[in-house]
Short mmCIF file of C-alpha atoms in Angstrom, two decimals:
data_model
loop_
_atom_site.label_atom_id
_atom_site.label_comp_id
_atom_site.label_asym_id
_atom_site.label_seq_id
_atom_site.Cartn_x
_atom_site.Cartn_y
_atom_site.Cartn_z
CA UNK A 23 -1.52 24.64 26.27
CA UNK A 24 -3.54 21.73 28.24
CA UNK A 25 -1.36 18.82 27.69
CA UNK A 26 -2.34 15.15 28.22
CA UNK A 27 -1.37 12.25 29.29
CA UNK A 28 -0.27 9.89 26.56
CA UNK A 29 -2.17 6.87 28.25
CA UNK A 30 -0.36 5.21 30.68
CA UNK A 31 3.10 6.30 29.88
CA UNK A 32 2.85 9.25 32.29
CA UNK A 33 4.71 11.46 29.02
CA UNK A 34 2.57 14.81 28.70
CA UNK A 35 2.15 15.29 25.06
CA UNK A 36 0.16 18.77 23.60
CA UNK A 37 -3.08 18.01 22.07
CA UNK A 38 -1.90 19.28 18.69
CA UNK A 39 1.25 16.77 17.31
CA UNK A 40 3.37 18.14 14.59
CA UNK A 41 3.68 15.31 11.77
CA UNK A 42 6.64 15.93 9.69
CA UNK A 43 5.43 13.82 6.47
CA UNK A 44 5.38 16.81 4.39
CA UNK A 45 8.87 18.62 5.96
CA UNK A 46 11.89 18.04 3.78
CA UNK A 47 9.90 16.04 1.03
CA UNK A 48 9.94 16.25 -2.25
CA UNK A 49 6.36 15.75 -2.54
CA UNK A 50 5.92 18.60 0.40
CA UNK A 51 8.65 21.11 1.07
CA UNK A 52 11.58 20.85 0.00
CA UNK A 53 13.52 23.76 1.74
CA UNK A 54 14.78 21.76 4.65
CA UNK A 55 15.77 25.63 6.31
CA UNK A 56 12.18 26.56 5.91
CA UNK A 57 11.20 23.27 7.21
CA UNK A 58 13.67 24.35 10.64
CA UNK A 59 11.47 26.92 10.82
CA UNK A 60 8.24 25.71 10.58
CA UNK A 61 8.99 23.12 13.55
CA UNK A 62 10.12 26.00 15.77
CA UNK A 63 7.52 28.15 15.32
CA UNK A 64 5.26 24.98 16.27
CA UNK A 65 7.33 24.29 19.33
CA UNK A 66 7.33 28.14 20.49
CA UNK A 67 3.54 27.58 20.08
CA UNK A 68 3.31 24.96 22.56
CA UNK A 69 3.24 22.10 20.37
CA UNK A 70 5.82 19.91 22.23
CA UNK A 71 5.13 16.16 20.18
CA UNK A 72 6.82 15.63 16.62
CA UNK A 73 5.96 12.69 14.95
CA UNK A 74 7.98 11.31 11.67
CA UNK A 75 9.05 7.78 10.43
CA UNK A 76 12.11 6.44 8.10
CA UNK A 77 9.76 6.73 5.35
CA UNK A 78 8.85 10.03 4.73
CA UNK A 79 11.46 10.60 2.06
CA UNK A 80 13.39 7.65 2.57
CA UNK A 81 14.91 9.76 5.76
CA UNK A 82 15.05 12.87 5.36
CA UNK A 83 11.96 14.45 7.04
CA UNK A 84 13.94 12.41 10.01
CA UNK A 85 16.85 14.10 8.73
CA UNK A 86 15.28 17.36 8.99
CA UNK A 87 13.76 16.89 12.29
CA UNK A 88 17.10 16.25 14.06
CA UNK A 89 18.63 19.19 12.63
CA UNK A 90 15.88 21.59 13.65
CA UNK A 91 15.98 20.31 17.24
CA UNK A 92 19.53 21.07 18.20
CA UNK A 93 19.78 22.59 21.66
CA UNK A 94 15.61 21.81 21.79
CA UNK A 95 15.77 17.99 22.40
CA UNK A 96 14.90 17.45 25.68
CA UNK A 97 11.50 19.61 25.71
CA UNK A 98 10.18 17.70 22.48
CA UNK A 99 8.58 14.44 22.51
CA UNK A 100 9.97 12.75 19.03
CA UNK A 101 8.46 9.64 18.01
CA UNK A 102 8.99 7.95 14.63
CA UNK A 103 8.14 4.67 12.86
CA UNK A 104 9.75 1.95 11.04
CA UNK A 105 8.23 -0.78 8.79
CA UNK A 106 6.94 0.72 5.52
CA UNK A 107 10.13 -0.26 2.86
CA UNK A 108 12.91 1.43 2.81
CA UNK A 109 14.57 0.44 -0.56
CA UNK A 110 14.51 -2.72 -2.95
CA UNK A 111 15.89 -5.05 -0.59
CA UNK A 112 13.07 -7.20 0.70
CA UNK A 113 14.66 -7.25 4.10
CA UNK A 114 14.23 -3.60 4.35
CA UNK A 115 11.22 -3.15 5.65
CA UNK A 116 8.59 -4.89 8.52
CA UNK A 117 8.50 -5.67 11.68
CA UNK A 118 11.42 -8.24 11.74
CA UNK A 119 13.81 -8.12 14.64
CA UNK A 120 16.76 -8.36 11.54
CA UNK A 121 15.49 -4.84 10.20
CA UNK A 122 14.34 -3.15 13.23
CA UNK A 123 17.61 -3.33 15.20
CA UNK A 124 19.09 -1.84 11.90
CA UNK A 125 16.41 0.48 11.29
CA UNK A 126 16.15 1.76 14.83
CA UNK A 127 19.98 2.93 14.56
CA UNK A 128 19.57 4.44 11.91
CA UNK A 129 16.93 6.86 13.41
CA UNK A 130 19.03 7.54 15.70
CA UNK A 131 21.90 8.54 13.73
CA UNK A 132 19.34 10.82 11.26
CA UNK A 133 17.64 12.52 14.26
CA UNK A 134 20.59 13.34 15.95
CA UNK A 135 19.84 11.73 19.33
CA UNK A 136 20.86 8.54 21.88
CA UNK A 137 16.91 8.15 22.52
CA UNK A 138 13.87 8.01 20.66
CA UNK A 139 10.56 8.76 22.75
CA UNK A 140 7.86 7.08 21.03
CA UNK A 141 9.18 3.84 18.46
CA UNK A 142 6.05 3.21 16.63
CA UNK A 143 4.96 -0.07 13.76
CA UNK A 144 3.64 2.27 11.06
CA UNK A 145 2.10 -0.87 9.51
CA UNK A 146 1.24 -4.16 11.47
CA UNK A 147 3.88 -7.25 9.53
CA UNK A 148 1.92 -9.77 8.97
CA UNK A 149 4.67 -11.97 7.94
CA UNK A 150 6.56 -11.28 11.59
CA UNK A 151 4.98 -13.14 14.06
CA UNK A 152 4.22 -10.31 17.02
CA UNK A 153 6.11 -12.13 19.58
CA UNK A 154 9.08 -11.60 17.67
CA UNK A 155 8.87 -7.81 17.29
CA UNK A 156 7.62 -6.94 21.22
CA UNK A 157 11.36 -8.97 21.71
CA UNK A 158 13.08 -6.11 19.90
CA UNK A 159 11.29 -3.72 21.06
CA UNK A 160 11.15 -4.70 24.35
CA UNK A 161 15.15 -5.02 24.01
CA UNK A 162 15.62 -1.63 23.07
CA UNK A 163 13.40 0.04 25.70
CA UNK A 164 15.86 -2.20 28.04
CA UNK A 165 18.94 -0.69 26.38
CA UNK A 166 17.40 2.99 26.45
CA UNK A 167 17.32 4.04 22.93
CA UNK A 168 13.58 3.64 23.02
CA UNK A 169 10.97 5.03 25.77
CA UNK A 170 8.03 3.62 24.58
CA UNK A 171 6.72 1.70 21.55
CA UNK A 172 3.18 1.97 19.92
CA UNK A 173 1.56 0.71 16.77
CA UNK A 174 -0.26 2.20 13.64
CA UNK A 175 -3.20 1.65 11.95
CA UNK A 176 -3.46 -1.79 13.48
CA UNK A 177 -6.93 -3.53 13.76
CA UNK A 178 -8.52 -3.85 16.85
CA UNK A 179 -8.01 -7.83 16.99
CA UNK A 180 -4.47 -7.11 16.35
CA UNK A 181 -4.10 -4.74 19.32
CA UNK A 182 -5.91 -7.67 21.70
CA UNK A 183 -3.69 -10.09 20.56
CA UNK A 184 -0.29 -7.97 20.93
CA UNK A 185 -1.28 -7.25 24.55
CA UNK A 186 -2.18 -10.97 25.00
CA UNK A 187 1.14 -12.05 24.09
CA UNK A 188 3.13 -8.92 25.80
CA UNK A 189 1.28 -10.48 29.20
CA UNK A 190 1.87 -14.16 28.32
CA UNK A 191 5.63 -13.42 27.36
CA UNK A 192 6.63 -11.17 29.70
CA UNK A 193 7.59 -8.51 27.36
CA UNK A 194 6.87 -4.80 26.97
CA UNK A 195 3.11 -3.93 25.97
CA UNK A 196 2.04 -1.14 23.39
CA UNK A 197 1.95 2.34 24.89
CA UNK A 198 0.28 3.76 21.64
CA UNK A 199 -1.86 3.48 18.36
CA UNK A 200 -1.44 5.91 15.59
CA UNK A 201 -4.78 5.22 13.51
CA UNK A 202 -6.74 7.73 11.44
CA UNK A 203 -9.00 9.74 12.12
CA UNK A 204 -11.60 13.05 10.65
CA UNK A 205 -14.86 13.62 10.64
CA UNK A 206 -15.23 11.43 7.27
CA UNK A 207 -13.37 8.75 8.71
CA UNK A 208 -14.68 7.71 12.00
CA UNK A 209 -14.54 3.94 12.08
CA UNK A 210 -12.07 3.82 14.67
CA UNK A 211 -14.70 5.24 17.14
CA UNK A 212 -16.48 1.80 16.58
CA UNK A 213 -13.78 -0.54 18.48
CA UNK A 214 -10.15 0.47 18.01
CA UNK A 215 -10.91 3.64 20.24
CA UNK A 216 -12.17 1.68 22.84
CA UNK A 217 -9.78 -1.00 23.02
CA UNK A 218 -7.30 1.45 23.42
CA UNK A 219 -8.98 2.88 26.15
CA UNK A 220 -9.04 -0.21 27.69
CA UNK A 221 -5.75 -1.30 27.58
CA UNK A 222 -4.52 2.06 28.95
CA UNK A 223 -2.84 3.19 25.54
CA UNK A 224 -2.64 6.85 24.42
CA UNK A 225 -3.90 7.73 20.55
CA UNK A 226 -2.33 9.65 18.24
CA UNK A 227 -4.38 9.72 15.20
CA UNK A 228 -3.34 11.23 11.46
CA UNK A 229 -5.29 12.64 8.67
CA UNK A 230 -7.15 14.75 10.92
CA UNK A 231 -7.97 17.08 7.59
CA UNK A 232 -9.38 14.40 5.82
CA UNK A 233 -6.06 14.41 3.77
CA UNK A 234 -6.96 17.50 2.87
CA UNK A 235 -10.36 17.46 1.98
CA UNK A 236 -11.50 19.45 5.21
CA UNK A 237 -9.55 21.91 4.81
CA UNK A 238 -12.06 23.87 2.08
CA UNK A 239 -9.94 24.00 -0.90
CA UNK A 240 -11.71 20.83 -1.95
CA UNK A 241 -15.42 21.53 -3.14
CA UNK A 242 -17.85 19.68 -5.44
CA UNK A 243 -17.64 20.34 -9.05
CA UNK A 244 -14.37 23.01 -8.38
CA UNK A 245 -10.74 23.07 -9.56
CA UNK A 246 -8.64 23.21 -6.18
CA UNK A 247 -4.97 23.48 -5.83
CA UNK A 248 -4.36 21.27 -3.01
CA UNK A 249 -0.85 19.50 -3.73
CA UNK A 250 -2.28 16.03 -2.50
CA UNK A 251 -5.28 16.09 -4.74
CA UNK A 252 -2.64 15.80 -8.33
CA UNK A 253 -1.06 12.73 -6.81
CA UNK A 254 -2.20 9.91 -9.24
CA UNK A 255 -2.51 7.62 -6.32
CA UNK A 256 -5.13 9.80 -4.18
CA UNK A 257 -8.29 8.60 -5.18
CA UNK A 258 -10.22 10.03 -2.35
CA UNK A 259 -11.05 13.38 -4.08
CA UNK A 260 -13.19 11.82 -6.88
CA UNK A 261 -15.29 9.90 -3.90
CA UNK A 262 -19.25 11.50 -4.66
CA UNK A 263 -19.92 10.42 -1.23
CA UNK A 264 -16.94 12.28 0.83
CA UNK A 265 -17.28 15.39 -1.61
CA UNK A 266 -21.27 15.47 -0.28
CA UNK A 267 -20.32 15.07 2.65
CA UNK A 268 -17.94 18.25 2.89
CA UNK A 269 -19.99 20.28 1.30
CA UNK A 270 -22.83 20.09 4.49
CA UNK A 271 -19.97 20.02 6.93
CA UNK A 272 -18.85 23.42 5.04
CA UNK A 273 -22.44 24.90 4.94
CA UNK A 274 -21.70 23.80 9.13
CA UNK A 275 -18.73 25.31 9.73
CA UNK A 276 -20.28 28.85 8.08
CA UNK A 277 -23.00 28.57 10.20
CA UNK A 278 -20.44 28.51 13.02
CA UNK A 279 -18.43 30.84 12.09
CA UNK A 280 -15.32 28.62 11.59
CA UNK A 281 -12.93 27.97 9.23
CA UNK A 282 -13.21 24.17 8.25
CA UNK A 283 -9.62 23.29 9.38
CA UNK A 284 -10.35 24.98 13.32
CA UNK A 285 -14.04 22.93 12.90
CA UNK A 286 -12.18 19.72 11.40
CA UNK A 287 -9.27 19.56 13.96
CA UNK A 288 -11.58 20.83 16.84
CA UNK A 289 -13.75 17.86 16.37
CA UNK A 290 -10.80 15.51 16.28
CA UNK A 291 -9.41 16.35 19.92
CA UNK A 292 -12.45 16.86 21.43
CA UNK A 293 -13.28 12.90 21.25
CA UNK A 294 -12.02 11.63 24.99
CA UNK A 295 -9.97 9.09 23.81
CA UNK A 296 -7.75 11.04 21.54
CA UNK A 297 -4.66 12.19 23.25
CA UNK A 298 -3.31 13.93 19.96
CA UNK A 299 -4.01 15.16 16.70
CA UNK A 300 -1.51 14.93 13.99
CA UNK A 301 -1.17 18.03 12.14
CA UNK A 302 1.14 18.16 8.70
CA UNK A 303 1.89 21.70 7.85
CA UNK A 304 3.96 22.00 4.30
CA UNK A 305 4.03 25.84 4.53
CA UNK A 306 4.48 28.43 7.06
CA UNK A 307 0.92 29.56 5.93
CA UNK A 308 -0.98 26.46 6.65
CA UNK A 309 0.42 26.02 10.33
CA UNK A 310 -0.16 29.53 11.30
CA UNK A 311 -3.74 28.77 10.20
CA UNK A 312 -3.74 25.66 12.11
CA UNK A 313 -2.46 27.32 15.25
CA UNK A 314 -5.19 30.13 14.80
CA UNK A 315 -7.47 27.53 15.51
CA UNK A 316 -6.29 26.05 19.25
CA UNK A 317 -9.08 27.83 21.41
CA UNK A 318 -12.01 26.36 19.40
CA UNK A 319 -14.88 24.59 21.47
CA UNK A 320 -17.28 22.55 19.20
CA UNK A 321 -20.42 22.57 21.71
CA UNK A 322 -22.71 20.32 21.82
CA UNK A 323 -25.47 21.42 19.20
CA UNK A 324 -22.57 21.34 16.46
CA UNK A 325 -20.81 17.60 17.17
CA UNK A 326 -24.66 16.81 17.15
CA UNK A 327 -25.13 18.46 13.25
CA UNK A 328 -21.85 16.60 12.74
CA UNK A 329 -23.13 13.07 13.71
CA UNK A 330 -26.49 13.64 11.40
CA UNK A 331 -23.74 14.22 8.41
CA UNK A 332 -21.51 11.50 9.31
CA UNK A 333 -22.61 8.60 11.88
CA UNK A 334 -20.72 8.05 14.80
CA UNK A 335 -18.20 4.54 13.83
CA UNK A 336 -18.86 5.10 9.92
CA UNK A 337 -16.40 5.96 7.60
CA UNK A 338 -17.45 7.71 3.75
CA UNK A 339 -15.04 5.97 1.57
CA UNK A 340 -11.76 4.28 2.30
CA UNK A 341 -8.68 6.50 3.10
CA UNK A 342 -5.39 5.67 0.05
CA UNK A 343 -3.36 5.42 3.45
CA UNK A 344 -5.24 2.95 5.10
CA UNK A 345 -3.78 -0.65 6.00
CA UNK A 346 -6.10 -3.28 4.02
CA UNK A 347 -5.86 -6.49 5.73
CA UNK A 348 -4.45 -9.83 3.89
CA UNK A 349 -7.78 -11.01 4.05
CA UNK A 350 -8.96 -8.68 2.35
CA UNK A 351 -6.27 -7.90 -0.09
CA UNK A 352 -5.68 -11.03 -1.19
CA UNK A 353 -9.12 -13.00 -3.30
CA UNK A 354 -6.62 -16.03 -2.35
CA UNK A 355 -7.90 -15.53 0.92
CA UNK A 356 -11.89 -15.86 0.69
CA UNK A 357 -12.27 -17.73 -2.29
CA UNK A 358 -11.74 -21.66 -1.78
CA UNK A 359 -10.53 -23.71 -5.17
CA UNK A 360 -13.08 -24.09 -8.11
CA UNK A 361 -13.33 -27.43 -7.05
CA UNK A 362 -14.30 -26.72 -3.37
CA UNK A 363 -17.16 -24.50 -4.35
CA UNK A 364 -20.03 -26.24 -4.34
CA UNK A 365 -21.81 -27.99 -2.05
CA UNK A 366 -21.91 -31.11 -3.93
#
């Protein structure tokens, strides 16, 4: 295994991550044993980063994660999140410093450890003002339950700002960004990549499988059986454009000789500013696949073909996951008053 630096944190993480999302869920697997053994055989494989948050069934792929890494802790870099809600209560959830102090403890107690490596914003808070959570966080890398702290699917601007104010305050800076990332979605190559670069931070980036639509169970015009695809709130697998789209990059990866999971998560580490991809096994099956697929080299001639079918910076649709911006999720936001409208 060639591990990497995760920026400037000088914590060697393997190029492959293990994300737990689908480990003790109800909407992935449900065996938490089975789950046990799917992280171990990861680990055994090399894989030494395993990355989870509160969320993922309301605690217990956390739950599941601390379990499995009894008498393994100290070899495993474990980073989760916190922000996404994690009940009714409105205080539940952001980037408060009232709910991360009480969220961050409660990691702790469901992992089953006095440290957590990587403490991570799954979404930014626009409500919190950023100041307020690099405080926290900054307080609990000071304490040592946290080693370093990174953000998710934040914009670009965002990032900027949060290292603006980290310098200006005096407090700690984000190590990491967690965006996403697959050959369909590559708008993050346009500036979050680089901004990350040059602020020194490492990238760990999900959805490297298109959320499953590079894996090549999902085909134009076909049935397929992929779990994700039934959820009512996927609508990515009805997108014309993305289903196009894998269809040339599967004509591609036959041409190559690859499976489109090896050609999908080869493409993902090979960009340089990628430290890790985020893989999400729910069976046994699909990580020994995944694993099959760690001495891939995507030369030249085929990241070219794979440019022609999806530009460099473009994305073909917009991910379920993603984080949509108040401006843009609110009409509140870009539409002034009926009255205001004119220019009379």
């Amino acid at each position: 295994m060639r591990y990497r630096t995760l920026g400037r944190t000088g914590i060697k993480v393997s190029p492959y991550g293990l994300g737990a999302l689908m480990l003790g869920a109800s909407i992935g697997n449900p065996d938490h044993d089975d789950s046990a053994r799917i992280i171990h055989k990861a680990l055994d494989a090399g894989i030494n980063l395993i990355d989870t948050a509160d969320a993922y069934s309301r605690g217990a792929s956390e739950e599941v994660v601390g379990k499995a890494l009894k008498g393994r802790r100290d070899s495993v870099v474990l980073a989760t999140k916190v922000s996404l809600p994690m009940g009714d209560d409105p205080n539940h959830q952001g980037a408060s410093r009232r709910w991360i102090m009480t969220a961050a403890e409660n990691s702790l107690r469901r992992l089953r450890t006095d440290h957590i490596d990587l403490y991570q914003i799954q979404r930014p808070d626009p409500a919190t003002d950023i100041e307020e959570t690099l405080s926290v966080l900054s307080d609990l890398i000071h304490s040592g339950k946290v080693r370093a702290i990174g953000t998710s699917t934040m914009p670009a601007s965002d990032i900027v700002e949060a290292h603006w104010v980290a310098e200006r305050r005096g407090l700690e800076r984000f190590h990491t960004e967690q965006p996403p990332y697959s050959i369909l979605n590559r708008g993050i190559e346009r500036e979050v990549l680089p901004v990350a670069r040059r602020h020194g931070m490492g990238t760990l980036v999900w959805g490297p499988l298109g959320q499953g639509m590079l894996t090549g169970r999902v085909r134009k015009g076909r049935q397929t059986d992929l779990v994700r695809a039934a959820m009512p709130f996927m609508k990515v697998f009805g997108d014309e454009r993305r289903l196009d789209a894998v269809e040339q990059l599967i004509s591609l990866a036959e041409e190559a000789g690859l499976p489109m999971t090896h050609l999908a998560m080869a493409f993902a580490i090979a960009h340089p500013d990628v430290t890790s991809a985020l893989i999400g096994p729910r069976t046994m099956e699909h990580l020994d696949d995944l694993l099959a697929g760690f001495d891939v080299t995507l030369t030249d001639e085929i990241l070219d073909r794979i440019d022609e079918i999806v530009p460099p910076g473009t994305d073909i649709g917009t991910l379920d996951q993603a984080y949509v911006p108040p401006a843009i999720r609110s009409s509140g936001l870009r539409r002034r008053p009926v009255s205001e409208r004119t220019a009379a």
